[in-house]
């Protein structure tokens, strides 16, 4: 079987991480794979040939059995060239609530204009794969199914930039309980709630890893609340889970999320998790594995911290066991392989 994956770029972001994880496992199952991308960026390493799509020119689609598209630009590209695809089956993975994701990453105008277009493209695919039932239930596509994300990590704190590790350790030396989070920072990630929490709780330190259009606004908010000494902003870091060794609790305070790979990673390195009570997180976890808090309710977030600290080992062990049995890369890749085989057969 030959599979072509098409992604916007090779950057270390959620959809590309998922594709990379699938490839790592399927290369041991006799699947011949290639990756095609559009935009140059800091690149992940792939266990297969990688090609740049130049000037939107068509690839040799029918030299593959499966064309697997991910995100808007690849979906648009496959839709544009669909008339030239005779043999290959085309599938796409929908990684988020399209309307809300475009709104948080861009603005309402972009969301209103581009959501109908994207849905138009998706409808032409042979299979539509959703990463959660929460997202699938928003749409009424035929030939659709759910495959939850999975992830593999190579946890090695020795690979972390020691300058940043020392900054985290220095913050911890103030006696703070450290809360950590990492993300491509936009309003949908809800990280402003952590700064509000620092204003309320002088016993907490916050480590925020990542870049994004809302980062400067968060830094200004921290200054306005006079909590700079409690908060450490770090830039985008490769394999950010390698910086969690001194973090006591991982917090995912998202207002909108496609899945939540970051908290899966945190659980895999033995850090207990607090997350917002949005539907997708309830689909992934229950109250025995994480502590939920009510969005925009800082008292609820503060109480979630107290609950974790009161039963720290229980939550740490419970979520670790659960993710290792449900959300590994191998589990996800097997489901994709079964899907590919069912389409080709």
CSV table of C-alpha atoms in Angstrom, one decimal:
chain,number,residue,atom,x,y,z
A,1,UNK,CA,0.0,0.0,0.0
A,2,UNK,CA,1.2,3.5,-0.8
A,3,UNK,CA,0.0,6.5,1.1
A,4,UNK,CA,0.6,10.2,0.5
A,5,UNK,CA,0.1,12.6,3.4
A,6,UNK,CA,-0.4,16.3,2.6
A,7,UNK,CA,0.1,18.9,5.4
A,8,UNK,CA,0.4,22.7,5.4
A,9,UNK,CA,4.0,22.6,6.7
A,10,UNK,CA,6.5,20.4,8.5
A,11,UNK,CA,6.2,22.5,11.7
A,12,UNK,CA,5.9,20.8,15.0
A,13,UNK,CA,2.1,21.4,15.4
A,14,UNK,CA,-0.7,19.1,16.4
A,15,UNK,CA,-1.9,17.8,12.9
A,16,UNK,CA,1.7,17.4,11.7
A,17,UNK,CA,2.6,15.6,14.9
A,18,UNK,CA,-0.3,13.2,14.4
A,19,UNK,CA,0.8,12.5,10.8
A,20,UNK,CA,4.4,11.9,11.9
A,21,UNK,CA,3.2,9.5,14.6
A,22,UNK,CA,1.1,7.5,12.1
A,23,UNK,CA,4.2,7.3,9.7
A,24,UNK,CA,6.5,6.1,12.5
A,25,UNK,CA,4.3,3.1,13.1
A,26,UNK,CA,3.0,2.2,9.6
A,27,UNK,CA,6.6,2.1,8.2
A,28,UNK,CA,6.9,-1.2,10.1
A,29,UNK,CA,3.7,-2.6,8.5
A,30,UNK,CA,4.9,-2.6,4.9
A,31,UNK,CA,3.2,0.7,4.0
A,32,UNK,CA,5.1,2.9,1.6
A,33,UNK,CA,4.6,6.6,2.5
A,34,UNK,CA,5.5,10.1,1.3
A,35,UNK,CA,4.8,13.5,2.8
A,36,UNK,CA,4.0,16.6,0.8
A,37,UNK,CA,3.9,20.1,2.2
A,38,UNK,CA,3.5,23.8,1.1
A,39,UNK,CA,5.2,26.2,3.5
A,40,UNK,CA,8.8,26.2,4.6
A,41,UNK,CA,9.3,26.3,8.4
A,42,UNK,CA,11.3,24.6,11.2
A,43,UNK,CA,10.8,21.0,10.1
A,44,UNK,CA,10.1,17.8,12.0
A,45,UNK,CA,12.0,14.7,10.9
A,46,UNK,CA,9.9,12.0,9.0
A,47,UNK,CA,10.7,8.4,8.4
A,48,UNK,CA,9.8,8.7,4.7
A,49,UNK,CA,10.5,10.9,1.7
A,50,UNK,CA,9.3,14.5,2.0
A,51,UNK,CA,8.5,16.8,-1.0
A,52,UNK,CA,7.5,20.5,-1.3
A,53,UNK,CA,4.5,21.3,-3.4
A,54,UNK,CA,5.6,24.2,-5.7
A,55,UNK,CA,3.2,26.6,-7.3
A,56,UNK,CA,0.2,24.4,-6.3
A,57,UNK,CA,1.2,22.0,-9.0
A,58,UNK,CA,-0.4,18.5,-8.9
A,59,UNK,CA,1.5,15.5,-7.5
A,60,UNK,CA,1.1,12.1,-9.1
A,61,UNK,CA,-2.0,11.3,-7.2
A,62,UNK,CA,-2.8,7.9,-8.8
A,63,UNK,CA,0.7,6.5,-8.0
A,64,UNK,CA,-0.8,6.2,-4.4
A,65,UNK,CA,-3.6,4.1,-3.0
A,66,UNK,CA,-4.5,6.7,-0.4
A,67,UNK,CA,-4.2,10.5,-0.3
A,68,UNK,CA,-4.5,11.7,3.3
A,69,UNK,CA,-5.1,15.4,3.6
A,70,UNK,CA,-4.8,17.5,6.8
A,71,UNK,CA,-6.1,21.0,7.3
A,72,UNK,CA,-7.5,23.8,5.1
A,73,UNK,CA,-4.8,24.3,2.4
A,74,UNK,CA,-4.2,20.6,1.7
A,75,UNK,CA,-8.0,20.0,1.6
A,76,UNK,CA,-8.4,22.8,-0.8
A,77,UNK,CA,-5.5,21.5,-2.9
A,78,UNK,CA,-7.0,18.0,-3.1
A,79,UNK,CA,-10.4,19.4,-4.0
A,80,UNK,CA,-8.9,21.5,-6.7
A,81,UNK,CA,-7.2,18.5,-8.4
A,82,UNK,CA,-9.9,15.9,-7.6
A,83,UNK,CA,-10.8,15.7,-11.3
A,84,UNK,CA,-7.4,14.2,-12.0
A,85,UNK,CA,-7.7,11.5,-9.3
A,86,UNK,CA,-9.0,8.3,-10.9
A,87,UNK,CA,-7.7,5.5,-8.7
A,88,UNK,CA,-6.5,6.9,-5.3
A,89,UNK,CA,-8.9,7.2,-2.4
A,90,UNK,CA,-8.9,10.6,-0.7
A,91,UNK,CA,-9.4,11.0,3.0
A,92,UNK,CA,-9.1,14.0,5.3
A,93,UNK,CA,-8.8,14.3,9.1
A,94,UNK,CA,-10.8,17.2,10.7
A,95,UNK,CA,-8.7,18.3,13.6
A,96,UNK,CA,-11.0,21.0,15.1
A,97,UNK,CA,-14.3,22.8,15.3
A,98,UNK,CA,-13.6,24.7,12.1
A,99,UNK,CA,-15.7,27.8,12.8
A,100,UNK,CA,-14.4,28.4,16.4
A,101,UNK,CA,-10.8,27.5,15.5
A,102,UNK,CA,-10.7,30.1,12.6
A,103,UNK,CA,-12.4,32.6,14.9
A,104,UNK,CA,-9.8,32.2,17.6
A,105,UNK,CA,-6.8,32.0,15.3
A,106,UNK,CA,-7.9,34.8,13.0
A,107,UNK,CA,-11.2,36.6,13.4
A,108,UNK,CA,-14.9,36.3,13.0
A,109,UNK,CA,-14.9,37.6,9.4
A,110,UNK,CA,-12.3,34.9,8.3
A,111,UNK,CA,-14.4,32.3,10.2
A,112,UNK,CA,-17.7,33.3,8.5
A,113,UNK,CA,-16.1,33.4,5.1
A,114,UNK,CA,-13.9,30.3,5.1
A,115,UNK,CA,-15.9,27.8,7.1
A,116,UNK,CA,-18.5,27.2,4.3
A,117,UNK,CA,-15.6,26.9,1.8
A,118,UNK,CA,-13.8,24.4,3.9
A,119,UNK,CA,-16.9,22.3,4.5
A,120,UNK,CA,-17.5,22.3,0.7
A,121,UNK,CA,-14.0,20.8,0.2
A,122,UNK,CA,-14.4,18.2,2.9
A,123,UNK,CA,-17.7,16.9,1.4
A,124,UNK,CA,-15.8,15.7,-1.7
A,125,UNK,CA,-13.5,13.3,0.2
A,126,UNK,CA,-14.2,9.6,0.3
A,127,UNK,CA,-13.7,9.4,4.1
A,128,UNK,CA,-13.8,12.1,6.7
A,129,UNK,CA,-12.0,11.3,9.9
A,130,UNK,CA,-12.8,13.2,13.1
A,131,UNK,CA,-10.4,13.2,16.1
A,132,UNK,CA,-13.4,13.2,18.5
A,133,UNK,CA,-17.1,12.6,18.7
A,134,UNK,CA,-17.5,16.1,20.0
A,135,UNK,CA,-16.3,17.5,16.7
A,136,UNK,CA,-18.1,14.9,14.6
A,137,UNK,CA,-21.4,15.7,16.1
A,138,UNK,CA,-21.1,19.3,14.8
A,139,UNK,CA,-21.4,18.1,11.2
A,140,UNK,CA,-23.5,15.8,9.1
A,141,UNK,CA,-20.9,14.4,6.7
A,142,UNK,CA,-21.5,11.0,5.1
A,143,UNK,CA,-18.7,8.3,5.2
A,144,UNK,CA,-17.3,9.7,8.4
A,145,UNK,CA,-15.8,8.1,11.5
A,146,UNK,CA,-13.8,8.9,14.7
A,147,UNK,CA,-10.2,8.0,15.4
A,148,UNK,CA,-8.9,9.6,18.6
A,149,UNK,CA,-5.4,11.0,18.5
A,150,UNK,CA,-2.5,9.2,19.9
A,151,UNK,CA,1.1,10.3,20.6
A,152,UNK,CA,4.5,8.9,21.3
A,153,UNK,CA,7.1,10.9,23.2
A,154,UNK,CA,10.8,10.4,23.8
A,155,UNK,CA,11.0,11.9,27.3
A,156,UNK,CA,14.6,13.0,28.0
A,157,UNK,CA,15.0,16.1,30.2
A,158,UNK,CA,18.7,16.0,29.4
A,159,UNK,CA,17.8,17.3,25.9
A,160,UNK,CA,16.1,20.4,27.3
A,161,UNK,CA,17.9,23.8,27.0
A,162,UNK,CA,19.5,24.1,30.4
A,163,UNK,CA,19.1,27.9,30.4
A,164,UNK,CA,15.3,27.5,30.4
A,165,UNK,CA,15.4,24.6,32.8
A,166,UNK,CA,17.4,26.8,35.2
A,167,UNK,CA,14.8,29.6,34.9
A,168,UNK,CA,12.0,27.1,35.8
A,169,UNK,CA,14.0,25.8,38.7
A,170,UNK,CA,14.7,29.3,39.9
A,171,UNK,CA,11.0,30.1,40.0
A,172,UNK,CA,10.4,26.9,41.9
A,173,UNK,CA,13.0,27.9,44.5
A,174,UNK,CA,10.7,30.7,45.6
A,175,UNK,CA,8.6,28.0,47.2
A,176,UNK,CA,5.8,28.1,44.6
A,177,UNK,CA,3.8,25.1,43.5
A,178,UNK,CA,4.4,25.3,39.7
A,179,UNK,CA,1.6,25.1,37.2
A,180,UNK,CA,2.7,24.6,33.5
A,181,UNK,CA,1.1,24.8,30.1
A,182,UNK,CA,2.3,25.0,26.5
A,183,UNK,CA,0.5,26.0,23.4
A,184,UNK,CA,0.3,28.1,20.2
A,185,UNK,CA,-1.0,31.0,22.2
A,186,UNK,CA,-4.4,32.5,21.2
A,187,UNK,CA,-7.5,33.5,23.2
A,188,UNK,CA,-9.0,30.0,22.7
A,189,UNK,CA,-6.2,28.5,24.8
A,190,UNK,CA,-7.6,30.3,27.9
A,191,UNK,CA,-4.2,31.0,29.4
A,192,UNK,CA,-5.3,34.4,30.7
A,193,UNK,CA,-7.2,32.4,33.4
A,194,UNK,CA,-3.8,31.2,34.8
A,195,UNK,CA,-2.7,34.8,35.2
A,196,UNK,CA,-6.0,35.6,37.0
A,197,UNK,CA,-5.2,32.6,39.2
A,198,UNK,CA,-1.7,33.9,40.0
A,199,UNK,CA,-3.3,37.2,41.1
A,200,UNK,CA,-5.5,35.3,43.6
A,201,UNK,CA,-2.9,32.7,44.7
A,202,UNK,CA,0.5,33.9,45.8
A,203,UNK,CA,1.6,30.4,46.5
A,204,UNK,CA,1.6,29.5,42.8
A,205,UNK,CA,4.1,30.0,40.0
A,206,UNK,CA,3.0,29.7,36.3
A,207,UNK,CA,5.3,28.5,33.5
A,208,UNK,CA,3.9,29.3,30.0
A,209,UNK,CA,5.7,27.8,27.0
A,210,UNK,CA,4.9,29.0,23.5
A,211,UNK,CA,4.4,31.8,21.1
A,212,UNK,CA,1.3,33.3,19.4
A,213,UNK,CA,-0.7,36.4,18.7
A,214,UNK,CA,-2.0,36.6,22.3
A,215,UNK,CA,1.3,36.3,24.1
A,216,UNK,CA,2.1,40.0,24.3
A,217,UNK,CA,-1.4,40.6,25.7
A,218,UNK,CA,-0.8,38.0,28.4
A,219,UNK,CA,2.5,39.7,29.3
A,220,UNK,CA,0.8,43.0,29.7
A,221,UNK,CA,-1.9,41.4,31.8
A,222,UNK,CA,0.7,39.9,34.1
A,223,UNK,CA,2.3,43.4,34.5
A,224,UNK,CA,-1.1,45.0,35.2
A,225,UNK,CA,-1.8,42.5,37.9
A,226,UNK,CA,1.7,42.8,39.3
A,227,UNK,CA,2.3,39.0,39.1
A,228,UNK,CA,5.5,39.1,37.0
A,229,UNK,CA,7.5,37.4,39.7
A,230,UNK,CA,5.1,34.5,39.7
A,231,UNK,CA,5.0,34.0,35.9
A,232,UNK,CA,7.7,32.7,33.5
A,233,UNK,CA,7.1,33.1,29.8
A,234,UNK,CA,9.3,30.9,27.6
A,235,UNK,CA,9.3,30.8,23.8
A,236,UNK,CA,8.3,27.9,21.5
A,237,UNK,CA,10.4,24.9,22.5
A,238,UNK,CA,10.9,21.7,20.7
A,239,UNK,CA,9.6,18.7,22.7
A,240,UNK,CA,8.2,21.0,25.5
A,241,UNK,CA,7.3,18.0,27.7
A,242,UNK,CA,11.1,17.7,28.4
A,243,UNK,CA,10.7,20.9,30.4
A,244,UNK,CA,8.0,19.4,32.8
A,245,UNK,CA,10.4,17.8,35.2
A,246,UNK,CA,10.0,20.6,37.8
A,247,UNK,CA,6.3,21.3,37.0
A,248,UNK,CA,3.8,20.1,39.7
A,249,UNK,CA,0.6,20.3,37.7
A,250,UNK,CA,-0.2,20.6,34.0
A,251,UNK,CA,-3.1,22.9,33.2
A,252,UNK,CA,-5.1,23.0,30.0
A,253,UNK,CA,-7.5,25.9,30.5
A,254,UNK,CA,-8.8,25.9,26.9
A,255,UNK,CA,-12.0,27.6,25.7
A,256,UNK,CA,-11.8,25.6,22.5
A,257,UNK,CA,-9.7,22.6,21.6
A,258,UNK,CA,-9.6,19.9,18.9
A,259,UNK,CA,-8.3,17.2,21.2
A,260,UNK,CA,-5.6,18.1,23.7
A,261,UNK,CA,-2.4,16.3,22.8
A,262,UNK,CA,-0.4,18.4,25.2
A,263,UNK,CA,-2.1,17.1,28.3
A,264,UNK,CA,-1.6,13.5,27.0
A,265,UNK,CA,2.1,14.3,26.8
A,266,UNK,CA,2.1,15.7,30.3
A,267,UNK,CA,0.4,12.6,31.6
A,268,UNK,CA,2.9,10.4,29.9
A,269,UNK,CA,5.8,12.1,31.8
A,270,UNK,CA,4.0,11.7,35.1
A,271,UNK,CA,2.4,15.1,35.7
A,272,UNK,CA,-1.2,15.3,36.9
A,273,UNK,CA,-3.6,17.3,34.9
A,274,UNK,CA,-6.3,20.0,35.4
A,275,UNK,CA,-8.4,21.0,32.4
A,276,UNK,CA,-11.4,23.1,31.6
A,277,UNK,CA,-14.8,21.4,31.5
A,278,UNK,CA,-15.4,21.7,27.8
A,279,UNK,CA,-17.1,18.7,26.0
A,280,UNK,CA,-14.0,17.3,24.3
A,281,UNK,CA,-12.1,16.9,27.5
A,282,UNK,CA,-15.0,15.1,29.1
A,283,UNK,CA,-14.9,12.8,26.1
A,284,UNK,CA,-11.2,12.0,26.6
A,285,UNK,CA,-11.1,11.8,30.5
A,286,UNK,CA,-13.4,11.5,33.5
A,287,UNK,CA,-13.2,12.7,37.1
A,288,UNK,CA,-11.0,9.8,38.1
A,289,UNK,CA,-8.2,10.8,35.8
A,290,UNK,CA,-8.2,14.6,35.8
A,291,UNK,CA,-9.7,17.5,37.8
A,292,UNK,CA,-12.1,19.7,35.8
A,293,UNK,CA,-12.8,23.3,36.5
A,294,UNK,CA,-15.5,25.7,35.3
A,295,UNK,CA,-14.4,28.0,32.5
A,296,UNK,CA,-14.0,31.7,33.5
A,297,UNK,CA,-14.4,30.7,37.1
A,298,UNK,CA,-11.1,31.3,38.9
A,299,UNK,CA,-12.4,30.1,42.2
A,300,UNK,CA,-13.2,26.8,40.5
A,301,UNK,CA,-9.7,26.7,39.0
A,302,UNK,CA,-8.1,27.4,42.4
A,303,UNK,CA,-10.2,24.6,44.0
A,304,UNK,CA,-9.0,22.2,41.2
A,305,UNK,CA,-5.4,22.9,42.3
A,306,UNK,CA,-6.3,22.1,45.9
A,307,UNK,CA,-7.9,18.8,44.9
A,308,UNK,CA,-4.9,17.7,42.9
A,309,UNK,CA,-2.5,18.6,45.7
A,310,UNK,CA,-4.7,16.7,48.2
A,311,UNK,CA,-4.6,13.4,46.1
A,312,UNK,CA,-1.4,14.0,44.1
A,313,UNK,CA,-0.2,10.5,43.6
A,314,UNK,CA,-3.7,9.2,42.9
A,315,UNK,CA,-4.2,11.6,40.0
A,316,UNK,CA,-0.7,11.2,38.7
A,317,UNK,CA,-0.9,7.4,38.6
A,318,UNK,CA,-4.5,7.3,37.3
A,319,UNK,CA,-4.0,9.4,34.3
A,320,UNK,CA,-0.7,7.8,33.4
A,321,UNK,CA,-2.2,4.4,33.4
A,322,UNK,CA,-5.1,5.5,31.3
A,323,UNK,CA,-3.3,7.4,28.6
A,324,UNK,CA,-0.8,4.5,28.1
A,325,UNK,CA,-3.7,2.2,27.5
A,326,UNK,CA,-5.8,4.4,25.2
A,327,UNK,CA,-3.8,7.2,23.5
A,328,UNK,CA,-0.4,5.8,22.3
A,329,UNK,CA,0.7,6.3,18.8
A,330,UNK,CA,0.6,2.6,18.1
A,331,UNK,CA,-3.1,2.4,19.0
A,332,UNK,CA,-4.0,5.3,16.8
A,333,UNK,CA,-1.8,4.1,13.8
A,334,UNK,CA,-3.5,0.6,13.9
A,335,UNK,CA,-6.9,2.3,13.5
A,336,UNK,CA,-5.7,4.3,10.5
A,337,UNK,CA,-4.2,1.2,8.9
A,338,UNK,CA,-7.5,-0.6,9.4
A,339,UNK,CA,-9.3,2.3,7.7
A,340,UNK,CA,-6.8,2.4,4.8
A,341,UNK,CA,-7.2,-1.3,4.2
A,342,UNK,CA,-11.0,-1.1,4.3
A,343,UNK,CA,-11.0,1.6,1.7
A,344,UNK,CA,-8.5,0.0,-0.6
A,345,UNK,CA,-10.2,-3.4,-0.4
